[in-house]
Every structure is written in C-alpha cells, then in structure tokens.
C-alpha cells in the first residue's frame, strides 16, 4: 500500500501523538496536524489529503461540522473519533456525513478498517457522481439535438435523418460538438 495522506485533528496533544504514531504504523502519512477545527479545515483544503481523522470535540469548529463541510465540498472522507458513542452522537455523525465513527482510544484493529473503507467508499461515490454528471450531460445534449432537428425539419422541410446529418456535418466541418451546432440552430431560430 502506498502511503496515503491524512490530516489529523485532536485537541489533546497526547491523544493526537498516539493516533499519529498509529496512523504511521498503518502505512499512512500525516500531512497535517491540528489542535482546533479551523486549522484542521484549512489543512484539509490546502493539503488535499485522501482522508481526515478528527475528534468530534475540536474547539472552534468541531469534527462534525468539518465532516459536513468536507462532505458537501467533496474534499475528503472524515473518520470521526469520540470519547463515547450514544444515539445522539451517532445521529449527529450520520447527519454530518462522517465516513466512520470510532470510540477513543482507538487501536489498529478498528482504525485501519475504518480508514480503508472510508477512503474506498468516498472514491466510489466520487466516481458515481462523475458518471451521473456525464449521463445528465449526454441526456441534455440529446434533448438539444432533438430540438434542433425539429427546427430544421420544420423550417427546411427535411426528414429526421437529413436534419441529423446536417447537424453532424456542420459539427465536423466547424470542429465543434453537435451540442454547439444544435445550440446555434436553436438560437438562430429564436432570433427570428
């Protein structure tokens, strides 16, 4: 396993140092440490780690708030550490979209699987979101091309195949996408 980059946030220096040693033993590389939430968030944004391990009770901005921001901005998955787990803490971690919630003190038997699964699930999520975006763009392009074909069929008296070929030929001649040609046809039609 290549060394993956981690930002570590814990207000307790002793606890943070123990977790840092454990993270290094697990083959990860700590690229930033923070004793407060604002510094932890800044490190996550600037160092772009593959993972963050944060205490839920960081001063300034707690780990739950950072986890929510990291989720919304798709920065990195966050493994949350807490001194105790009860239904309230669990619900807050779920709402903040924490990738995992572990009770302190942590050991390698709990930390390694949580970190690996968090990272793996986050990467899969990002890939799926990319595919969804690509599919939405493809669908939108098809709608625009269909609309442009309809305009060409109506205004020039072409059949569907001829209208499509005309858009396709313009696309090749101008070296632009069919979407760009279709948008131009629609815009020209709307200007009339």
PDB file of N, CA and C in Angstrom, residues 32 57 65 67 78 82 84 89 97-98 120 126 131 147 163 177:
ATOM      1  N   UNK A  32      -0.679  16.816   8.013  1.00  0.00           N
ATOM      2  CA  UNK A  32      -1.018  17.983   8.805  1.00  0.00           C
ATOM      3  C   UNK A  32      -1.688  17.575  10.098  1.00  0.00           C
ATOM      4  N   UNK A  57     -14.870  16.717  19.159  1.00  0.00           N
ATOM      5  CA  UNK A  57     -14.942  17.879  20.055  1.00  0.00           C
ATOM      6  C   UNK A  57     -13.773  18.845  19.881  1.00  0.00           C
ATOM      7  N   UNK A  65     -18.826  19.380  12.297  1.00  0.00           N
ATOM      8  CA  UNK A  65     -19.012  20.482  11.345  1.00  0.00           C
ATOM      9  C   UNK A  65     -18.045  20.351  10.172  1.00  0.00           C
ATOM     10  N   UNK A  67     -16.698  17.568   9.097  1.00  0.00           N
ATOM     11  CA  UNK A  67     -17.126  16.409   8.297  1.00  0.00           C
ATOM     12  C   UNK A  67     -18.225  16.814   7.328  1.00  0.00           C
ATOM     13  N   UNK A  78     -14.143  11.749   6.244  1.00  0.00           N
ATOM     14  CA  UNK A  78     -13.713  12.061   7.605  1.00  0.00           C
ATOM     15  C   UNK A  78     -14.080  10.914   8.543  1.00  0.00           C
ATOM     16  N   UNK A  82     -14.537   9.891  18.983  1.00  0.00           N
ATOM     17  CA  UNK A  82     -15.310  10.445  20.079  1.00  0.00           C
ATOM     18  C   UNK A  82     -15.018   9.672  21.356  1.00  0.00           C
ATOM     19  N   UNK A  84     -17.111   8.842  23.629  1.00  0.00           N
ATOM     20  CA  UNK A  84     -18.208   7.909  23.908  1.00  0.00           C
ATOM     21  C   UNK A  84     -19.169   7.927  22.722  1.00  0.00           C
ATOM     22  N   UNK A  89     -24.804  11.099  19.597  1.00  0.00           N
ATOM     23  CA  UNK A  89     -23.539  11.274  18.874  1.00  0.00           C
ATOM     24  C   UNK A  89     -23.604  10.560  17.535  1.00  0.00           C
ATOM     25  N   UNK A  97     -22.504  13.365   7.850  1.00  0.00           N
ATOM     26  CA  UNK A  97     -21.966  12.507   6.788  1.00  0.00           C
ATOM     27  C   UNK A  97     -20.538  12.057   7.091  1.00  0.00           C
ATOM     28  N   UNK A  98     -20.267  11.795   8.377  1.00  0.00           N
ATOM     29  CA  UNK A  98     -18.981  11.218   8.741  1.00  0.00           C
ATOM     30  C   UNK A  98     -18.841   9.852   8.102  1.00  0.00           C
ATOM     31  N   UNK A 120     -12.181   4.184   0.446  1.00  0.00           N
ATOM     32  CA  UNK A 120     -12.694   3.415  -0.685  1.00  0.00           C
ATOM     33  C   UNK A 120     -14.126   3.836  -1.051  1.00  0.00           C
ATOM     34  N   UNK A 126     -17.423   9.407  -5.511  1.00  0.00           N
ATOM     35  CA  UNK A 126     -16.984  10.434  -6.462  1.00  0.00           C
ATOM     36  C   UNK A 126     -17.060   9.924  -7.899  1.00  0.00           C
ATOM     37  N   UNK A 131     -20.112   9.822 -13.123  1.00  0.00           N
ATOM     38  CA  UNK A 131     -20.907   9.119 -14.136  1.00  0.00           C
ATOM     39  C   UNK A 131     -22.299   9.734 -14.262  1.00  0.00           C
ATOM     40  N   UNK A 147     -34.268  18.892 -30.424  1.00  0.00           N
ATOM     41  CA  UNK A 147     -34.976  20.154 -30.652  1.00  0.00           C
ATOM     42  C   UNK A 147     -34.473  20.842 -31.917  1.00  0.00           C
ATOM     43  N   UNK A 163     -31.975  16.005 -41.251  1.00  0.00           N
ATOM     44  CA  UNK A 163     -31.714  17.041 -40.250  1.00  0.00           C
ATOM     45  C   UNK A 163     -30.539  16.633 -39.357  1.00  0.00           C
ATOM     46  N   UNK A 177     -18.692  20.513 -31.180  1.00  0.00           N
ATOM     47  CA  UNK A 177     -19.594  19.423 -30.802  1.00  0.00           C
ATOM     48  C   UNK A 177     -20.953  19.584 -31.476  1.00  0.00           C
TER      49      UNK A 177
END
